[in-house]
Amino acid sequence: MNMIQRLLLIAGLLIGLAAGVEAQTQRQVDSLLNICKPLAQTDIKAAEAKLLAFKQQYFGFPAELYIAQLYDAADKKGTEYRAEVAHAYDQMSLSLMSRGDMELYILSLFYSGRNDACVAKAREALGYYPQSLPLNRFYFRSLVSQGRYRESLTAYENLTHAQPAVLEHSDTVHYSVAVTGWVRYLYQQGKFEEAARWMEPFAQQRRQHGQMTDDVTMQLANIYLEWAKELQGEEKERMLLKADGLLAQRIPETTMNDDLFAYMRVAMIQFQLDPEAQKGTAIPAIMQMEEVFLKKPQLDEKHKERLVMGYRYLMSYYFIEKEDYALAAQYAEKILLYEPKNEGALQVRELYQKVKNKG
């Protein structure tokens, strides 16, 4: 037997020996797992200790991987052992994890409240599996939880293209937080046009799905109202009317803030458009405000003051512009119902009586 043949024989024996050792080690691992899995149901710490002890004997044994899986299997509530699962995976490199392990790791980071780590690890994991639904989901939600709204909106777009593209209710809730948070930032920076570009399609989408809320209404209306302050002439009027249309549409749909929205239409929009009560354009808004207020079980002082404000407009418009003294007197009487000593209403009542007596 020459030297080459001898070396080949030795190499073959070593390979066979290594394969035998590997097979024996695998049998030991299988046996260990068969013990640890049922043990974890009664004493998970004992099962964890056995896996870590085995790692001391066999360097490179992924004890943390099995520990994470044991804790996950034992987590009947879904949130009880998330911190333990995440901690076990912390000891491993993502490059050594399967896709399923990465997804479980990121989910556990999120539900254990470790948003900083969740963002960092999810971003890294997405480099391996960019289409993963769980990775995209919890990356997006963690960004929202950190208040990083602009980044989260891009992450949400990626989430909608993940596979399988199935969104949860919580995803839409987080998306709402992200949009309104980003819009609030733009609004506070005076970037009203950009804020409107984000908020208008969002509000339209919510309305189409029957999910329009008072908060969204208020935020969009305030964008228009603040934006109008920077405009002049027809552009200003157009912006105020956008706010007016939004509120008018929303008032019949809500009982929570219908009185506030009705008041905003009158005082913050229509009175800007016709401050001297010359055009009568505020009449529909005042009529709607009156209707909303009078449906209330009881009027407080604030409601009464606002009704008087609207009635004064109507009294002035009909008395001065239309010279309809009878109708003006009717609104004077409504004013006196809440403010018996209102001088303007008393004067209109007196003048009307003189006109009426003259016949």
Short mmCIF file of C-alpha atoms in Angstrom, two decimals, residues 45-337:
data_model
loop_
_atom_site.label_atom_id
_atom_site.label_comp_id
_atom_site.label_asym_id
_atom_site.label_seq_id
_atom_site.Cartn_x
_atom_site.Cartn_y
_atom_site.Cartn_z
CA LYS A 45 -36.64 26.01 34.57
CA ALA A 46 -35.43 22.43 35.10
CA ALA A 47 -35.79 21.73 31.38
CA GLU A 48 -33.83 24.90 30.61
CA ALA A 49 -31.06 23.82 33.00
CA LYS A 50 -30.72 20.42 31.32
CA LEU A 51 -30.32 22.03 27.90
CA LEU A 52 -27.67 24.46 29.18
CA ALA A 53 -25.80 21.62 30.91
CA PHE A 54 -25.72 19.68 27.65
CA LYS A 55 -24.24 22.72 25.92
CA GLN A 56 -21.35 22.63 28.40
CA GLN A 57 -20.50 19.15 27.11
CA TYR A 58 -21.00 19.83 23.43
CA PHE A 59 -19.77 23.23 22.28
CA GLY A 60 -21.92 24.66 19.52
CA PHE A 61 -25.10 22.94 20.68
CA PRO A 62 -27.89 25.56 20.11
CA ALA A 63 -29.37 25.25 23.60
CA GLU A 64 -30.89 28.75 23.41
CA LEU A 65 -32.81 27.82 20.28
CA TYR A 66 -34.51 24.90 22.02
CA ILE A 67 -35.04 26.94 25.19
CA ALA A 68 -36.84 29.63 23.21
CA GLN A 69 -39.04 27.02 21.58
CA LEU A 70 -39.84 25.41 24.94
CA TYR A 71 -40.89 28.73 26.44
CA ASP A 72 -42.98 29.52 23.37
CA ALA A 73 -44.74 26.15 23.57
CA ALA A 74 -45.40 26.68 27.29
CA ASP A 75 -46.86 30.15 26.72
CA LYS A 76 -50.57 29.31 26.75
CA LYS A 77 -51.62 32.94 27.28
CA GLY A 78 -49.53 34.21 24.36
CA THR A 79 -47.74 36.88 26.40
CA GLU A 80 -46.65 35.09 29.58
CA TYR A 81 -43.17 34.03 28.45
CA ARG A 82 -42.39 36.53 25.69
CA ALA A 83 -39.49 38.05 27.67
CA GLU A 84 -37.94 34.60 28.23
CA VAL A 85 -38.30 33.66 24.57
CA ALA A 86 -36.69 36.95 23.50
CA HIS A 87 -33.89 36.57 26.05
CA ALA A 88 -33.05 33.08 24.77
CA TYR A 89 -32.85 34.30 21.18
CA ASP A 90 -30.72 37.26 22.31
CA GLN A 91 -27.86 34.80 22.81
CA MET A 92 -27.90 33.76 19.16
CA SER A 93 -26.94 35.36 15.87
CA LEU A 94 -29.77 35.88 13.41
CA SER A 95 -27.66 34.15 10.79
CA LEU A 96 -28.08 30.89 12.74
CA MET A 97 -31.88 31.16 12.93
CA SER A 98 -34.51 29.82 10.59
CA ARG A 99 -37.18 32.15 9.25
CA GLY A 100 -39.64 30.83 11.83
CA ASP A 101 -37.19 31.49 14.66
CA MET A 102 -36.56 35.04 13.46
CA GLU A 103 -40.29 35.73 13.31
CA LEU A 104 -40.82 34.28 16.79
CA TYR A 105 -37.90 36.34 18.13
CA ILE A 106 -39.21 39.63 16.71
CA LEU A 107 -42.75 38.92 17.91
CA SER A 108 -41.42 38.20 21.40
CA LEU A 109 -39.35 41.39 21.47
CA PHE A 110 -42.44 43.40 20.61
CA TYR A 111 -44.76 41.78 23.14
CA SER A 112 -42.15 42.03 25.88
CA GLY A 113 -42.06 45.80 25.29
CA ARG A 114 -38.53 45.98 23.88
CA ASN A 115 -39.34 48.29 20.98
CA ASP A 116 -35.79 49.55 20.42
CA ALA A 117 -34.45 46.01 20.07
CA CYS A 118 -37.47 45.00 18.00
CA VAL A 119 -36.82 47.75 15.46
CA ALA A 120 -33.11 46.95 15.20
CA LYS A 121 -33.50 43.17 14.97
CA ALA A 122 -36.52 43.31 12.66
CA ARG A 123 -34.63 45.57 10.27
CA GLU A 124 -31.77 43.06 10.24
CA ALA A 125 -34.11 40.08 9.83
CA LEU A 126 -35.90 41.77 6.92
CA GLY A 127 -32.58 41.69 5.11
CA TYR A 128 -32.99 37.90 5.05
CA TYR A 129 -36.76 37.70 4.51
CA PRO A 130 -38.11 41.03 3.17
CA GLN A 131 -41.55 39.55 2.38
CA SER A 132 -42.16 38.10 5.84
CA LEU A 133 -45.52 39.25 7.21
CA PRO A 134 -44.60 38.94 10.93
CA LEU A 135 -41.27 40.71 10.48
CA ASN A 136 -42.87 43.59 8.59
CA ARG A 137 -45.78 43.72 11.05
CA PHE A 138 -43.76 44.05 14.23
CA TYR A 139 -41.18 46.33 12.67
CA PHE A 140 -44.04 48.66 11.73
CA ARG A 141 -45.76 48.47 15.11
CA SER A 142 -42.53 49.06 17.01
CA LEU A 143 -41.81 52.19 14.99
CA VAL A 144 -45.29 53.48 15.83
CA SER A 145 -44.76 52.71 19.51
CA GLN A 146 -41.54 54.75 19.38
CA GLY A 147 -43.34 57.71 17.81
CA ARG A 148 -41.30 57.41 14.59
CA TYR A 149 -44.39 58.08 12.51
CA ARG A 150 -42.87 58.96 9.14
CA GLU A 151 -40.70 55.83 9.12
CA SER A 152 -43.63 53.74 10.27
CA LEU A 153 -45.75 54.87 7.31
CA THR A 154 -43.12 53.52 4.91
CA ALA A 155 -43.00 50.32 6.97
CA TYR A 156 -46.78 50.05 6.73
CA GLU A 157 -46.59 50.30 2.95
CA ASN A 158 -44.12 47.38 2.98
CA LEU A 159 -46.45 45.47 5.32
CA THR A 160 -49.30 45.75 2.81
CA HIS A 161 -47.07 44.05 0.22
CA ALA A 162 -45.84 41.27 2.52
CA GLN A 163 -46.87 37.65 2.01
CA PRO A 164 -49.47 36.59 2.85
CA ALA A 165 -51.01 40.07 2.68
CA VAL A 166 -53.39 39.70 5.61
CA LEU A 167 -53.81 42.71 7.89
CA GLU A 168 -55.12 42.56 11.45
CA HIS A 169 -57.34 45.06 13.23
CA SER A 170 -54.37 46.11 15.35
CA ASP A 171 -52.45 46.96 12.16
CA THR A 172 -55.13 49.45 11.14
CA VAL A 173 -55.21 50.90 14.65
CA HIS A 174 -51.43 51.42 14.58
CA TYR A 175 -51.73 52.90 11.10
CA SER A 176 -54.28 55.42 12.37
CA VAL A 177 -51.90 56.40 15.15
CA ALA A 178 -49.07 56.76 12.63
CA VAL A 179 -51.04 58.94 10.20
CA THR A 180 -52.52 61.21 12.84
CA GLY A 181 -49.15 61.46 14.61
CA TRP A 182 -47.36 62.43 11.41
CA VAL A 183 -50.11 64.87 10.44
CA ARG A 184 -49.98 66.44 13.90
CA TYR A 185 -46.25 67.00 13.46
CA LEU A 186 -46.76 68.61 10.05
CA TYR A 187 -49.60 70.73 11.41
CA GLN A 188 -47.45 71.96 14.29
CA GLN A 189 -44.71 72.86 11.82
CA GLY A 190 -47.15 74.94 9.79
CA LYS A 191 -46.97 72.53 6.83
CA PHE A 192 -50.73 72.59 6.27
CA GLU A 193 -50.72 71.63 2.60
CA GLU A 194 -48.62 68.53 3.23
CA ALA A 195 -50.71 67.67 6.29
CA ALA A 196 -53.87 67.86 4.19
CA ARG A 197 -52.36 65.61 1.51
CA TRP A 198 -51.95 62.89 4.14
CA MET A 199 -55.16 63.50 6.06
CA GLU A 200 -57.67 63.87 3.23
CA PRO A 201 -57.29 60.37 1.71
CA PHE A 202 -57.09 58.88 5.20
CA ALA A 203 -60.36 60.57 6.21
CA GLN A 204 -61.99 59.52 2.95
CA GLN A 205 -60.92 55.93 3.51
CA ARG A 206 -62.28 55.95 7.06
CA ARG A 207 -65.58 57.34 5.84
CA GLN A 208 -65.90 54.69 3.12
CA HIS A 209 -65.47 51.98 5.74
CA GLY A 210 -67.86 53.64 8.20
CA GLN A 211 -64.99 54.37 10.59
CA MET A 212 -64.90 58.16 10.52
CA THR A 213 -64.19 59.53 14.01
CA ASP A 214 -64.57 62.91 15.65
CA ASP A 215 -60.81 63.11 16.22
CA VAL A 216 -60.10 62.73 12.50
CA THR A 217 -62.82 65.27 11.70
CA MET A 218 -61.40 67.78 14.16
CA GLN A 219 -57.84 67.33 12.97
CA LEU A 220 -58.73 67.83 9.31
CA ALA A 221 -61.01 70.79 10.08
CA ASN A 222 -58.25 72.45 12.10
CA ILE A 223 -55.81 71.98 9.21
CA TYR A 224 -58.20 73.84 6.90
CA LEU A 225 -58.89 76.58 9.47
CA GLU A 226 -55.22 77.21 10.23
CA TRP A 227 -54.31 77.04 6.56
CA ALA A 228 -57.02 79.63 5.80
CA LYS A 229 -55.25 82.10 8.10
CA GLU A 230 -52.35 82.18 5.63
CA LEU A 231 -54.57 82.79 2.60
CA GLN A 232 -56.41 85.78 1.19
CA GLY A 233 -59.51 86.44 -0.92
CA GLU A 234 -61.08 83.57 -2.81
CA GLU A 235 -58.44 81.06 -1.70
CA LYS A 236 -59.20 81.83 1.93
CA GLU A 237 -62.94 81.53 1.33
CA ARG A 238 -62.48 78.23 -0.49
CA MET A 239 -60.49 76.78 2.40
CA LEU A 240 -63.03 77.93 4.97
CA LEU A 241 -65.80 76.36 2.94
CA LYS A 242 -63.89 73.05 2.84
CA ALA A 243 -63.86 73.07 6.64
CA ASP A 244 -67.53 74.03 6.68
CA GLY A 245 -68.52 71.20 4.34
CA LEU A 246 -66.60 68.67 6.39
CA LEU A 247 -68.25 69.70 9.65
CA ALA A 248 -71.74 69.98 8.13
CA GLN A 249 -71.44 66.43 6.81
CA ARG A 250 -70.14 65.06 10.08
CA ILE A 251 -72.66 66.70 12.45
CA PRO A 252 -75.59 64.33 11.68
CA GLU A 253 -73.27 61.33 12.10
CA THR A 254 -72.15 61.99 15.66
CA THR A 255 -73.74 62.73 19.01
CA MET A 256 -70.42 63.12 20.84
CA ASN A 257 -69.24 66.44 19.38
CA ASP A 258 -72.14 67.54 17.19
CA ASP A 259 -72.68 70.66 19.30
CA LEU A 260 -69.00 71.62 19.09
CA PHE A 261 -68.86 71.06 15.34
CA ALA A 262 -72.08 73.07 14.89
CA TYR A 263 -70.63 75.94 16.90
CA MET A 264 -67.38 75.83 14.89
CA ARG A 265 -69.34 76.16 11.65
CA VAL A 266 -71.02 79.32 12.89
CA ALA A 267 -68.36 81.11 14.90
CA MET A 268 -65.11 80.05 13.24
CA ILE A 269 -66.21 79.78 9.61
CA GLN A 270 -69.45 81.51 8.67
CA PHE A 271 -68.86 84.58 10.81
CA GLN A 272 -65.50 84.98 9.06
CA LEU A 273 -67.22 84.79 5.69
CA ASP A 274 -69.95 87.27 6.64
CA PRO A 275 -68.84 89.17 9.76
CA GLU A 276 -71.33 92.05 9.31
CA ALA A 277 -74.38 89.82 8.74
CA GLN A 278 -74.91 91.35 5.29
CA LYS A 279 -75.06 88.25 3.06
CA GLY A 280 -77.06 85.89 5.23
CA THR A 281 -74.74 83.02 4.27
CA ALA A 282 -74.47 81.88 7.90
CA ILE A 283 -78.19 81.09 8.14
CA PRO A 284 -77.97 77.33 7.30
CA ALA A 285 -75.16 76.85 9.83
CA ILE A 286 -77.08 78.73 12.54
CA MET A 287 -80.22 76.71 11.83
CA GLN A 288 -78.21 73.50 12.14
CA MET A 289 -76.65 74.70 15.40
CA GLU A 290 -80.08 75.53 16.81
CA GLU A 291 -81.41 72.12 15.81
CA VAL A 292 -78.48 70.33 17.44
CA PHE A 293 -78.62 72.39 20.64
CA LEU A 294 -82.37 72.11 21.14
CA LYS A 295 -82.13 68.31 20.95
CA LYS A 296 -80.02 68.34 24.10
CA PRO A 297 -81.84 67.24 27.27
CA GLN A 298 -80.68 70.41 28.99
CA LEU A 299 -78.93 73.56 27.79
CA ASP A 300 -76.05 74.87 29.85
CA GLU A 301 -74.94 78.50 29.89
CA LYS A 302 -72.41 77.91 27.13
CA HIS A 303 -75.10 76.59 24.79
CA LYS A 304 -77.38 79.51 25.62
CA GLU A 305 -74.63 82.04 24.90
CA ARG A 306 -73.94 80.42 21.55
CA LEU A 307 -77.60 80.40 20.60
CA VAL A 308 -77.82 84.10 21.45
CA MET A 309 -74.78 84.70 19.25
CA GLY A 310 -76.53 83.03 16.30
CA TYR A 311 -79.85 84.76 16.96
CA ARG A 312 -78.17 88.18 17.02
CA TYR A 313 -76.81 87.53 13.53
CA LEU A 314 -80.26 86.54 12.28
CA MET A 315 -81.96 89.48 14.00
CA SER A 316 -79.50 91.94 12.46
CA TYR A 317 -79.68 90.38 9.01
CA TYR A 318 -83.49 90.40 8.81
CA PHE A 319 -83.88 93.80 10.44
CA ILE A 320 -81.18 95.74 8.56
CA GLU A 321 -80.59 93.92 5.28
CA LYS A 322 -84.04 92.46 4.60
CA GLU A 323 -86.15 94.98 6.56
CA ASP A 324 -88.28 92.06 7.66
CA TYR A 325 -89.12 93.48 11.06
CA ALA A 326 -91.54 90.74 12.02
CA LEU A 327 -88.95 87.98 11.49
CA ALA A 328 -86.25 90.08 13.16
CA ALA A 329 -88.56 90.49 16.14
CA GLN A 330 -89.00 86.71 16.37
CA TYR A 331 -85.27 86.31 16.82
CA ALA A 332 -85.25 89.18 19.29
CA GLU A 333 -87.75 87.23 21.37
CA LYS A 334 -85.52 84.15 21.23
CA ILE A 335 -82.61 86.23 22.48
CA LEU A 336 -84.69 87.64 25.33
CA LEU A 337 -85.64 84.11 26.33
#
